[in-house]
Short mmCIF file of C-alpha atoms in Angstrom, two decimals:
data_model
loop_
_atom_site.label_atom_id
_atom_site.label_comp_id
_atom_site.label_asym_id
_atom_site.label_seq_id
_atom_site.Cartn_x
_atom_site.Cartn_y
_atom_site.Cartn_z
CA UNK A 11 50.84 90.68 149.93
CA UNK A 12 50.53 87.19 148.99
CA UNK A 13 51.76 87.86 145.07
CA UNK A 14 54.87 89.96 146.33
CA UNK A 15 55.38 86.89 148.46
CA UNK A 16 54.85 84.57 145.37
CA UNK A 17 57.38 86.25 143.71
CA UNK A 18 60.05 86.74 145.97
CA UNK A 19 59.84 82.69 146.50
CA UNK A 20 59.96 82.23 142.74
CA UNK A 21 63.22 84.09 142.24
CA UNK A 22 64.90 82.16 145.05
CA UNK A 23 63.49 78.92 143.90
CA UNK A 24 65.30 80.04 140.17
CA UNK A 25 68.81 81.19 141.86
CA UNK A 26 68.77 77.64 143.82
CA UNK A 27 68.09 76.00 140.43
CA UNK A 28 70.82 78.01 138.61
CA UNK A 29 73.07 76.30 140.79
CA UNK A 30 72.73 73.20 139.50
CA UNK A 31 71.75 73.62 135.73
CA UNK A 32 73.42 76.37 133.35
CA UNK A 33 71.23 78.14 130.92
CA UNK A 34 71.48 81.37 129.02
CA UNK A 35 69.17 83.19 126.49
CA UNK A 36 70.71 84.67 123.88
CA UNK A 37 68.90 87.43 121.97
CA UNK A 38 71.52 88.31 119.43
CA UNK A 39 70.69 88.11 115.95
CA UNK A 40 74.04 86.15 115.10
CA UNK A 41 74.11 84.10 118.19
CA UNK A 42 77.68 85.51 119.47
CA UNK A 43 77.13 84.03 122.70
CA UNK A 44 76.01 80.32 121.80
CA UNK A 45 78.75 77.82 121.69
CA UNK A 46 78.28 75.59 118.76
CA UNK A 47 77.37 71.99 119.84
CA UNK A 48 80.71 70.85 118.11
CA UNK A 49 82.33 73.22 120.67
CA UNK A 50 80.26 71.87 123.73
CA UNK A 51 81.16 68.38 122.72
CA UNK A 52 84.72 69.20 122.62
CA UNK A 53 84.38 70.64 125.99
CA UNK A 54 82.54 67.68 127.31
CA UNK A 55 85.83 65.58 126.60
CA UNK A 56 87.93 67.56 128.87
CA UNK A 57 89.37 65.00 131.55
CA UNK A 58 92.36 66.80 132.77
CA UNK A 59 92.52 70.28 134.42
CA UNK A 60 93.32 72.92 131.94
CA UNK A 61 94.86 76.75 132.60
CA UNK A 62 93.90 79.14 130.53
CA UNK A 63 95.85 82.80 131.25
CA UNK A 64 95.08 85.69 129.19
CA UNK A 65 97.31 88.77 128.56
CA UNK A 66 95.06 91.24 128.31
CA UNK A 67 94.38 93.11 131.58
CA UNK A 68 94.95 96.54 132.76
CA UNK A 69 95.00 99.99 130.98
CA UNK A 70 94.03 98.89 126.96
CA UNK A 71 92.51 101.05 124.64
CA UNK A 72 88.89 100.35 123.68
CA UNK A 73 89.46 98.08 120.61
CA UNK A 74 91.46 95.96 122.80
CA UNK A 75 89.01 96.25 125.76
CA UNK A 76 86.19 94.50 123.28
CA UNK A 77 88.42 91.91 122.53
CA UNK A 78 89.36 90.98 126.05
CA UNK A 79 85.71 91.54 127.03
CA UNK A 80 84.55 89.10 123.91
CA UNK A 81 87.47 86.20 125.48
CA UNK A 82 86.44 86.66 128.97
CA UNK A 83 82.22 86.01 127.87
CA UNK A 84 83.23 83.22 125.56
CA UNK A 85 85.74 81.69 128.56
CA UNK A 86 82.96 81.79 130.85
CA UNK A 87 80.64 79.60 128.84
CA UNK A 88 84.03 77.27 128.17
CA UNK A 89 84.06 77.16 131.77
CA UNK A 90 80.31 76.35 132.53
CA UNK A 91 80.63 73.61 130.21
CA UNK A 92 83.65 71.94 131.14
CA UNK A 93 83.03 72.34 134.81
CA UNK A 94 85.65 72.43 137.22
CA UNK A 95 88.45 71.67 134.85
CA UNK A 96 89.09 75.08 133.11
CA UNK A 97 90.86 77.97 135.18
CA UNK A 98 90.74 81.44 133.61
CA UNK A 99 92.94 83.75 134.32
CA UNK A 100 93.68 87.49 133.15
CA UNK A 101 96.50 89.40 134.08
CA UNK A 102 98.63 92.17 132.80
CA UNK A 103 102.41 90.67 132.55
CA UNK A 104 103.87 94.23 133.13
CA UNK A 105 102.24 95.67 136.01
CA UNK A 106 104.08 97.28 138.87
CA UNK A 107 107.23 95.78 137.16
CA UNK A 108 110.57 98.43 136.43
CA UNK A 109 111.78 98.94 133.22
CA UNK A 110 114.67 96.06 133.60
CA UNK A 111 112.08 93.54 135.00
CA UNK A 112 110.00 94.46 132.37
CA UNK A 113 112.59 93.67 129.57
CA UNK A 114 113.34 90.61 131.25
CA UNK A 115 109.58 89.66 131.37
CA UNK A 116 108.88 90.30 128.17
CA UNK A 117 111.98 88.46 127.01
CA UNK A 118 110.74 85.30 128.84
CA UNK A 119 107.37 85.76 127.37
CA UNK A 120 108.58 85.66 123.86
CA UNK A 121 110.55 82.52 124.39
CA UNK A 122 107.36 80.96 125.31
CA UNK A 123 105.49 82.21 122.07
CA UNK A 124 104.01 85.22 123.69
CA UNK A 125 104.76 88.07 121.55
CA UNK A 126 103.44 91.68 122.34
CA UNK A 127 101.99 94.07 119.77
CA UNK A 128 103.00 97.78 119.83
CA UNK A 129 100.28 100.40 118.90
CA UNK A 130 99.98 103.91 118.45
CA UNK A 131 97.48 105.71 120.84
CA UNK A 132 96.04 109.22 119.69
CA UNK A 133 96.16 111.48 122.64
CA UNK A 134 96.35 115.38 123.29
CA UNK A 135 99.83 115.59 123.17
CA UNK A 136 99.74 113.63 119.67
CA UNK A 137 100.66 109.93 119.74
CA UNK A 138 101.97 107.84 122.09
CA UNK A 139 103.30 103.98 121.54
CA UNK A 140 101.85 101.13 123.89
CA UNK A 141 102.42 97.64 124.54
CA UNK A 142 99.63 95.31 124.73
CA UNK A 143 99.85 91.06 124.96
CA UNK A 144 96.68 90.38 122.49
CA UNK A 145 97.86 86.46 123.36
CA UNK A 146 96.85 83.66 125.35
CA UNK A 147 98.41 80.55 126.77
CA UNK A 148 96.87 76.95 127.54
CA UNK A 149 98.34 74.92 130.05
CA UNK A 150 98.45 71.36 131.33
CA UNK A 151 100.51 69.11 133.78
CA UNK A 152 102.34 68.31 130.43
CA UNK A 153 102.30 70.85 127.80
CA UNK A 154 101.63 74.66 126.91
CA UNK A 155 100.50 76.16 123.80
CA UNK A 156 100.24 79.78 122.89
CA UNK A 157 97.70 81.53 121.26
CA UNK A 158 97.30 84.67 119.17
CA UNK A 159 93.79 86.35 119.73
CA UNK A 160 94.45 89.32 117.33
CA UNK A 161 94.09 87.76 114.09
CA UNK A 162 95.86 89.92 111.60
CA UNK A 163 94.09 88.37 108.31
CA UNK A 164 93.87 92.03 107.38
CA UNK A 165 97.17 93.42 107.05
CA UNK A 166 95.41 96.62 105.44
CA UNK A 167 93.04 96.94 108.23
CA UNK A 168 92.52 99.05 111.10
CA UNK A 169 92.93 97.60 114.64
CA UNK A 170 89.56 97.55 115.07
CA UNK A 171 88.62 95.83 111.30
CA UNK A 172 90.88 93.17 112.61
CA UNK A 173 89.94 93.06 116.39
CA UNK A 174 86.49 92.43 114.65
CA UNK A 175 87.58 89.26 112.80
CA UNK A 176 89.51 88.48 115.90
CA UNK A 177 86.38 88.08 117.93
CA UNK A 178 84.64 86.14 114.87
CA UNK A 179 87.53 84.07 115.21
CA UNK A 180 87.42 83.11 119.16
CA UNK A 181 85.47 80.07 119.26
CA UNK A 182 87.27 78.14 116.51
CA UNK A 183 90.68 79.58 118.20
CA UNK A 184 90.33 78.13 121.57
CA UNK A 185 88.11 75.06 120.69
CA UNK A 186 90.83 73.93 117.89
CA UNK A 187 93.61 74.71 120.81
CA UNK A 188 91.86 72.76 123.45
CA UNK A 189 91.19 69.57 121.22
CA UNK A 190 94.79 69.88 119.91
CA UNK A 191 96.12 69.63 123.90
CA UNK A 192 93.62 66.98 124.36
CA UNK A 193 94.57 64.84 121.42
CA UNK A 194 98.18 66.28 121.36
CA UNK A 195 98.18 66.05 117.71
CA UNK A 196 100.03 68.23 115.24
CA UNK A 197 99.21 67.55 111.65
CA UNK A 198 102.23 67.48 109.37
CA UNK A 199 101.76 69.56 106.15
CA UNK A 200 104.59 69.50 103.07
CA UNK A 201 104.94 71.87 100.63
CA UNK A 202 106.68 70.07 97.63
CA UNK A 203 110.21 71.10 95.93
CA UNK A 204 112.20 69.71 93.33
CA UNK A 205 110.14 70.60 90.25
CA UNK A 206 110.31 74.74 90.31
CA UNK A 207 108.00 75.22 93.19
CA UNK A 208 107.41 78.64 94.60
CA UNK A 209 110.48 79.20 97.05
CA UNK A 210 110.85 79.22 100.52
CA UNK A 211 110.70 83.35 100.69
CA UNK A 212 107.82 83.27 98.28
CA UNK A 213 105.98 80.95 100.39
CA UNK A 214 107.07 82.58 103.68
CA UNK A 215 103.80 83.83 105.22
CA UNK A 216 102.04 80.67 103.91
CA UNK A 217 104.34 78.52 106.00
CA UNK A 218 104.60 80.48 108.65
CA UNK A 219 100.99 81.08 109.15
CA UNK A 220 100.70 77.22 109.30
CA UNK A 221 103.39 76.53 111.84
CA UNK A 222 101.12 78.64 114.63
CA UNK A 223 98.98 75.15 114.27
CA UNK A 224 101.25 72.31 112.14
CA UNK A 225 104.35 71.22 111.52
CA UNK A 226 105.20 72.49 107.86
CA UNK A 227 108.22 71.67 106.08
CA UNK A 228 108.99 70.99 102.48
CA UNK A 229 109.07 67.70 100.79
CA UNK A 230 110.96 66.51 97.80
CA UNK A 231 109.17 63.83 95.81
CA UNK A 232 112.46 62.69 94.49
CA UNK A 233 114.06 61.46 98.03
CA UNK A 234 111.42 60.86 100.14
CA UNK A 235 110.21 57.60 100.89
CA UNK A 236 106.93 55.62 102.01
CA UNK A 237 107.63 55.81 105.54
CA UNK A 238 108.02 59.80 104.92
CA UNK A 239 105.06 60.24 103.05
CA UNK A 240 102.79 58.00 106.10
CA UNK A 241 103.68 60.37 108.39
CA UNK A 242 102.08 63.73 106.45
CA UNK A 243 98.39 64.67 106.89
CA UNK A 244 98.36 66.99 104.01
CA UNK A 245 100.68 67.52 100.86
CA UNK A 246 100.15 71.50 98.79
CA UNK A 247 102.12 71.13 95.62
CA UNK A 248 102.33 75.12 94.78
CA UNK A 249 103.22 76.53 90.97
CA UNK A 250 105.71 73.36 89.99
CA UNK A 251 107.50 74.47 86.81
CA UNK A 252 109.08 71.16 85.43
CA UNK A 253 107.13 67.85 84.41
CA UNK A 254 106.63 65.04 87.13
CA UNK A 255 108.49 62.59 86.64
CA UNK A 256 106.43 59.04 86.66
CA UNK A 257 108.37 57.83 89.76
CA UNK A 258 106.99 61.40 91.53
CA UNK A 259 103.38 60.73 90.56
CA UNK A 260 103.60 56.86 91.69
CA UNK A 261 104.42 58.35 95.17
CA UNK A 262 101.46 61.30 95.20
CA UNK A 263 99.42 58.41 94.07
CA UNK A 264 100.70 56.07 96.88
CA UNK A 265 99.79 59.04 99.46
CA UNK A 266 96.47 59.79 98.09
CA UNK A 267 95.39 55.71 97.89
CA UNK A 268 96.43 55.80 101.86
CA UNK A 269 93.87 58.64 102.90
CA UNK A 270 96.60 61.80 102.31
CA UNK A 271 95.11 64.93 101.20
CA UNK A 272 96.97 67.08 98.44
CA UNK A 273 96.09 70.66 97.21
CA UNK A 274 96.98 71.25 93.55
CA UNK A 275 97.64 75.11 92.99
CA UNK A 276 98.39 74.75 89.12
CA UNK A 277 99.63 76.90 86.53
CA UNK A 278 99.26 75.24 83.48
CA UNK A 279 100.14 78.18 81.25
CA UNK A 280 103.45 80.24 81.60
CA UNK A 281 102.86 83.84 81.98
CA UNK A 282 104.84 86.27 83.69
CA UNK A 283 104.09 89.86 84.03
CA UNK A 284 107.90 90.96 85.22
CA UNK A 285 108.72 89.61 81.90
CA UNK A 286 105.91 91.30 80.24
CA UNK A 287 106.91 94.57 81.57
CA UNK A 288 110.44 93.83 80.61
CA UNK A 289 109.66 93.35 76.79
CA UNK A 290 106.11 94.66 76.59
CA UNK A 291 104.93 91.78 74.67
CA UNK A 292 104.98 87.75 75.94
CA UNK A 293 103.96 84.54 74.52
CA UNK A 294 101.74 82.85 77.01
CA UNK A 295 102.23 78.68 76.08
CA UNK A 296 101.50 76.08 77.44
CA UNK A 297 103.82 73.87 80.29
CA UNK A 298 104.11 69.87 80.09
CA UNK A 299 103.69 69.29 83.92
CA UNK A 300 103.06 65.47 83.02
CA UNK A 301 100.18 65.65 85.53
CA UNK A 302 97.27 65.67 83.37
CA UNK A 303 96.57 61.66 83.85
CA UNK A 304 96.72 61.98 87.58
CA UNK A 305 94.10 64.97 87.92
CA UNK A 306 92.05 63.18 85.11
CA UNK A 307 91.54 59.95 87.37
CA UNK A 308 91.04 61.78 90.14
CA UNK A 309 88.11 63.54 88.53
CA UNK A 310 89.45 67.19 87.39
CA UNK A 311 91.45 68.82 84.69
CA UNK A 312 93.17 72.23 85.01
CA UNK A 313 92.39 73.47 81.31
CA UNK A 314 95.34 75.35 79.37
CA UNK A 315 93.76 78.67 78.95
CA UNK A 316 93.42 82.11 80.48
CA UNK A 317 90.60 83.74 82.13
CA UNK A 318 90.25 87.38 81.25
CA UNK A 319 88.13 88.91 84.23
CA UNK A 320 86.48 92.38 84.41
CA UNK A 321 86.52 92.01 87.94
CA UNK A 322 90.21 92.16 88.68
CA UNK A 323 93.39 93.35 90.52
CA UNK A 324 95.13 96.85 89.59
CA UNK A 325 98.80 96.83 88.71
CA UNK A 326 101.34 99.53 88.56
CA UNK A 327 102.60 100.88 85.20
CA UNK A 328 104.21 103.77 83.74
CA UNK A 329 102.03 106.30 81.92
CA UNK A 330 102.55 109.72 80.21
CA UNK A 331 105.58 111.30 78.83
CA UNK A 332 106.90 111.44 82.40
CA UNK A 333 106.56 108.31 83.04
CA UNK A 334 104.26 108.54 86.32
CA UNK A 335 103.21 105.58 87.91
CA UNK A 336 99.45 104.64 87.80
CA UNK A 337 97.48 101.84 88.86
CA UNK A 338 95.48 100.17 86.17
CA UNK A 339 93.20 97.11 86.13
CA UNK A 340 94.73 94.09 84.82
CA UNK A 341 92.08 91.31 83.55
CA UNK A 342 94.31 88.52 83.61
CA UNK A 343 94.59 88.90 87.42
CA UNK A 344 91.00 88.28 87.84
CA UNK A 345 89.22 88.12 91.52
CA UNK A 346 88.54 84.38 92.49
CA UNK A 347 85.40 84.50 93.91
CA UNK A 348 84.24 82.12 97.09
CA UNK A 349 81.02 79.90 96.78
CA UNK A 350 79.47 80.72 99.79
CA UNK A 351 77.23 77.81 99.61
CA UNK A 352 80.18 75.60 101.22
CA UNK A 353 82.09 76.32 104.68
CA UNK A 354 85.31 76.03 103.54
CA UNK A 355 85.19 79.28 102.10
CA UNK A 356 82.31 81.10 103.12
CA UNK A 357 83.04 84.68 105.00
CA UNK A 358 86.50 85.03 103.30
CA UNK A 359 87.23 87.92 100.85
CA UNK A 360 87.92 87.63 97.00
CA UNK A 361 90.95 85.53 96.52
CA UNK A 362 93.71 87.19 94.45
CA UNK A 363 94.86 85.17 91.44
CA UNK A 364 97.60 85.72 88.77
CA UNK A 365 97.09 84.33 85.10
CA UNK A 366 94.62 81.75 86.02
CA UNK A 367 93.00 78.98 84.23
CA UNK A 368 89.71 77.79 84.48
CA UNK A 369 88.87 74.13 86.33
CA UNK A 370 86.68 71.22 85.06
CA UNK A 371 85.26 68.26 86.60
CA UNK A 372 85.08 64.42 85.61
CA UNK A 373 82.99 62.00 86.11
CA UNK A 374 84.32 59.46 88.18
CA UNK A 375 82.39 57.09 90.30
CA UNK A 376 82.72 57.83 94.03
CA UNK A 377 83.84 61.22 94.12
CA UNK A 378 81.52 64.25 95.36
CA UNK A 379 82.72 67.59 93.17
CA UNK A 380 82.38 70.39 94.64
CA UNK A 381 82.73 74.39 93.18
CA UNK A 382 84.27 76.54 95.76
CA UNK A 383 86.16 79.55 93.78
CA UNK A 384 84.71 80.89 90.60
CA UNK A 385 85.15 83.80 88.56
CA UNK A 386 82.58 86.71 88.50
CA UNK A 387 80.13 87.05 85.24
CA UNK A 388 82.01 89.29 83.30
CA UNK A 389 84.68 87.17 81.98
CA UNK A 390 86.45 85.96 78.79
CA UNK A 391 88.54 82.44 78.37
CA UNK A 392 91.55 82.46 76.10
CA UNK A 393 92.85 79.51 74.78
CA UNK A 394 96.83 79.23 74.42
CA UNK A 395 99.25 80.10 73.37
CA UNK A 396 98.39 83.52 73.56
CA UNK A 397 100.77 86.86 72.87
CA UNK A 398 100.11 88.97 76.03
CA UNK A 399 100.78 92.75 75.78
CA UNK A 400 100.61 95.67 78.26
CA UNK A 401 98.86 98.04 75.66
CA UNK A 402 95.52 96.09 76.82
CA UNK A 403 95.78 97.88 79.91
CA UNK A 404 94.81 100.82 78.16
CA UNK A 405 91.83 99.07 76.83
CA UNK A 406 89.15 99.56 79.66
CA UNK A 407 87.22 96.18 79.97
CA UNK A 408 83.78 96.62 78.48
CA UNK A 409 81.27 94.85 80.63
CA UNK A 410 79.10 94.04 77.59
CA UNK A 411 82.26 92.61 75.70
CA UNK A 412 82.69 90.00 78.98
CA UNK A 413 79.41 89.02 79.43
CA UNK A 414 79.16 85.54 80.51
CA UNK A 415 78.40 83.30 83.08
CA UNK A 416 80.63 82.66 86.39
CA UNK A 417 83.44 80.31 85.12
CA UNK A 418 85.01 77.37 87.64
CA UNK A 419 88.39 78.12 89.26
CA UNK A 420 88.57 75.69 91.95
CA UNK A 421 87.17 72.71 93.28
CA UNK A 422 86.76 70.10 96.19
CA UNK A 423 86.72 66.51 95.54
CA UNK A 424 85.85 64.28 98.15
CA UNK A 425 85.55 60.40 98.19
CA UNK A 426 87.16 57.39 97.02
CA UNK A 427 89.91 57.91 94.53
CA UNK A 428 90.80 55.28 91.94
CA UNK A 429 94.48 54.39 91.76
CA UNK A 430 96.42 55.56 88.50
CA UNK A 431 98.53 53.01 88.49
CA UNK A 432 96.38 49.84 88.88
CA UNK A 433 97.53 47.15 86.81
CA UNK A 434 100.89 48.82 85.67
CA UNK A 435 104.11 48.04 86.62
CA UNK A 436 106.34 50.07 89.30
CA UNK A 437 107.96 53.46 87.75
CA UNK A 438 111.76 53.07 87.49
CA UNK A 439 113.06 54.71 90.21
CA UNK A 440 110.95 53.84 93.34
CA UNK A 441 112.62 51.70 95.91
CA UNK A 442 111.14 50.22 98.78
CA UNK A 443 107.97 48.76 99.92
CA UNK A 444 104.72 50.47 98.53
CA UNK A 445 101.73 48.85 99.01
CA UNK A 446 99.29 50.95 96.88
CA UNK A 447 95.48 49.66 96.94
CA UNK A 448 93.18 49.85 93.98
CA UNK A 449 91.40 52.59 95.61
CA UNK A 450 91.83 54.96 98.23
CA UNK A 451 90.31 55.47 102.16
CA UNK A 452 87.66 58.40 101.98
CA UNK A 453 89.94 61.40 101.74
CA UNK A 454 89.64 64.87 100.18
CA UNK A 455 91.52 67.19 97.45
CA UNK A 456 91.23 70.50 96.08
CA UNK A 457 92.11 71.82 92.85
CA UNK A 458 92.79 75.31 91.96
CA UNK A 459 93.77 76.71 88.43
CA UNK A 460 96.27 79.12 89.52
CA UNK A 461 100.01 78.73 90.96
CA UNK A 462 99.92 81.99 93.14
CA UNK A 463 97.52 81.78 95.01
CA UNK A 464 99.90 80.74 98.33
CA UNK A 465 102.55 83.25 97.28
CA UNK A 466 103.37 86.37 99.48
CA UNK A 467 104.90 89.53 97.62
CA UNK A 468 108.14 90.63 98.60
CA UNK A 469 109.40 94.37 99.54
CA UNK A 470 111.45 96.09 97.01
CA UNK A 471 113.54 97.79 99.04
CA UNK A 472 114.62 95.16 101.73
CA UNK A 473 112.93 91.83 99.98
CA UNK A 474 111.07 90.82 102.90
CA UNK A 475 107.85 89.04 102.52
CA UNK A 476 104.24 90.72 102.77
CA UNK A 477 101.66 89.02 104.73
CA UNK A 478 99.86 86.57 102.22
CA UNK A 479 97.22 88.29 100.45
CA UNK A 480 97.96 91.70 100.90
CA UNK A 481 98.87 93.54 97.81
CA UNK A 482 101.32 96.37 98.52
CA UNK A 483 100.70 98.30 95.57
CA UNK A 484 97.25 98.68 96.25
CA UNK A 485 97.33 98.49 99.86
CA UNK A 486 94.51 96.19 100.02
CA UNK A 487 94.26 92.74 101.63
CA UNK A 488 92.73 89.83 99.92
CA UNK A 489 91.36 86.58 101.37
CA UNK A 490 94.33 84.49 99.83
CA UNK A 491 95.39 83.40 103.53
CA UNK A 492 91.89 82.78 105.27
CA UNK A 493 91.60 80.48 102.11
CA UNK A 494 94.99 78.91 103.37
CA UNK A 495 94.31 78.42 106.98
CA UNK A 496 90.40 77.12 105.92
CA UNK A 497 91.66 74.27 103.36
CA UNK A 498 94.14 73.09 106.11
CA UNK A 499 91.93 73.19 108.63
CA UNK A 500 89.47 71.36 107.01
CA UNK A 501 91.75 68.88 105.05
CA UNK A 502 93.72 67.94 108.21
CA UNK A 503 90.78 67.69 110.90
CA UNK A 504 88.48 64.74 110.92
CA UNK A 505 86.27 66.82 113.32
CA UNK A 506 85.42 69.89 110.89
CA UNK A 507 85.70 72.48 112.83
CA UNK A 508 86.33 75.04 109.99
CA UNK A 509 82.15 75.62 110.70
CA UNK A 510 83.48 77.34 113.96
CA UNK A 511 85.73 79.90 111.56
CA UNK A 512 82.90 80.69 109.88
CA UNK A 513 80.92 82.26 112.92
CA UNK A 514 79.78 85.86 112.14
CA UNK A 515 79.73 88.32 115.29
CA UNK A 516 78.55 91.42 113.72
CA UNK A 517 80.23 94.61 115.84
CA UNK A 518 78.17 97.78 115.45
CA UNK A 519 81.06 100.09 115.21
CA UNK A 520 80.18 104.14 115.44
CA UNK A 521 79.80 105.92 111.85
CA UNK A 522 82.97 108.32 112.33
CA UNK A 523 81.88 110.35 109.05
CA UNK A 524 78.41 110.77 110.52
CA UNK A 525 79.82 111.43 113.59
CA UNK A 526 81.80 114.18 112.33
CA UNK A 527 78.85 115.73 110.58
CA UNK A 528 76.09 115.19 113.19
CA UNK A 529 78.15 115.70 116.37
CA UNK A 530 76.93 119.18 117.32
CA UNK A 531 73.32 118.17 116.75
CA UNK A 532 73.56 114.91 118.90
CA UNK A 533 74.87 117.25 121.79
CA UNK A 534 72.41 119.61 121.87
CA UNK A 535 70.03 116.50 121.81
CA UNK A 536 71.46 114.61 124.50
CA UNK A 537 71.77 118.01 126.66
CA UNK A 538 68.62 120.28 125.34
CA UNK A 539 66.00 117.05 125.43
CA UNK A 540 66.59 115.95 128.97
CA UNK A 541 66.39 119.56 130.22
CA UNK A 542 63.42 120.02 127.99
CA UNK A 543 61.28 117.31 129.77
CA UNK A 544 62.35 117.76 132.78
CA UNK A 545 60.82 121.65 132.74
CA UNK A 546 58.06 120.19 130.87
CA UNK A 547 57.25 117.74 133.65
CA UNK A 548 57.43 120.57 136.08
CA UNK A 549 55.27 122.64 134.87
CA UNK A 550 52.68 119.75 133.94
CA UNK A 551 52.89 119.08 137.48
CA UNK A 552 52.71 122.54 138.84
CA UNK A 553 49.52 123.17 136.91
CA UNK A 554 48.19 120.09 137.53
CA UNK A 555 48.38 120.12 141.41
CA UNK A 556 47.13 123.77 141.16
CA UNK A 557 43.90 122.60 139.43
CA UNK A 558 43.62 119.80 141.86
CA UNK A 559 43.56 121.14 144.94
CA UNK A 560 41.57 124.58 143.67
CA UNK A 561 38.18 123.21 143.12
#
């Protein structure tokens, strides 16, 4: 009796203590229910009431229920660590409304940034369409911030795969949004133009994806002044074709010295597959971009070569007498492999590239260089100029001929950079007051030996843009968009929230192939085994009682 009372009293005491101290024990291998210290620190800074409305409620397909439950679990932790400052609401925005009322609500939500997603649901009659809102809205007294819970990073994947990726990204999504609401900071990102860089259409998905969290636009180095550069946080130089003037280089150097971050996506060699398809042959020759001295002083060099890699992308080519289109590996479109030792590229897929060059690091005092992208071990390096021919496609790459070591294709440089224009006259064409110090503030820079890494493909039917990293020919999705988002977060966010994006949550989905082949077997086991055990227990009980009472 005493033990029962003690146990009951212990439970009551434990419940009383739980009202004053929040804790939980996470038994999952990947610690999916444990907030990172970074999230806890940001939640502890909340000093204003915050309402989070999640529009996932009602009759939802199973994958979206998983997303809803994962969101509910995460926000329960957020409430526990932030106290009464966070209010969480789940609602179905279309529940109980007529068709006319639904149209009005959908339009109003769309105006505020809440966009619906239409999905096909398989039923007995075939397929039916359903509109869901995988979105959330963060609200304070002064501002609203819509959040897209469904991260379509894998354009070729199923909803289950995309939702799995979205669940992994939830903590980063909400923590970064809360920090943005608290700081009211929207860093500015500029894609350079004026030197033949990628067009707005080629950068369509890159700009749109970044615009969800940043202020994004084009920057012309010919016309921008010091005050305009001071407003920028990140400058992306994507595939320039024309040489930079000394005045433009001076402005880039000024931006770096003031602590600005730069991403260089550079093609040092002129080569184009469309031109190659037209003539069958093309001479790949060196470009003259006039940036080698800048990169050298900053600790990097993009080499004048082309890397051929047996681990490469397939391209469509006309084969045979009937001209059938077939996919063939093209070794000059190597897959860049992320170096998972760094948070910047951890847990992202291979990166699609076109006519990439290797990148070397230069020993510069005060700078730390980290390799973030490299080739596979099966590669060859060709110095340029080099004659390229589509007949090379017919030659299947022999791994023995390509046996080598991984080559560096992208590097991260961090530290204090020396000024390229120290003790040099201000170039002609630079007007205004540019106070350039001898060395920069502590800052960061990324150099990638491919100018097409942030370019999206275009539809041949209507010219619309495909998602960044999606290959319309092979229907595969590569990690280019995830790389861009990671880079933007890492270079523009001082709190280094990028580690939250790399949180991995494994969803143990059913093996559909095994389900089809073993369905009958498991149905028999689930139906017959319980009956067998029940009958066996009854028989045992019968003979046990008979044996016990007949002695």
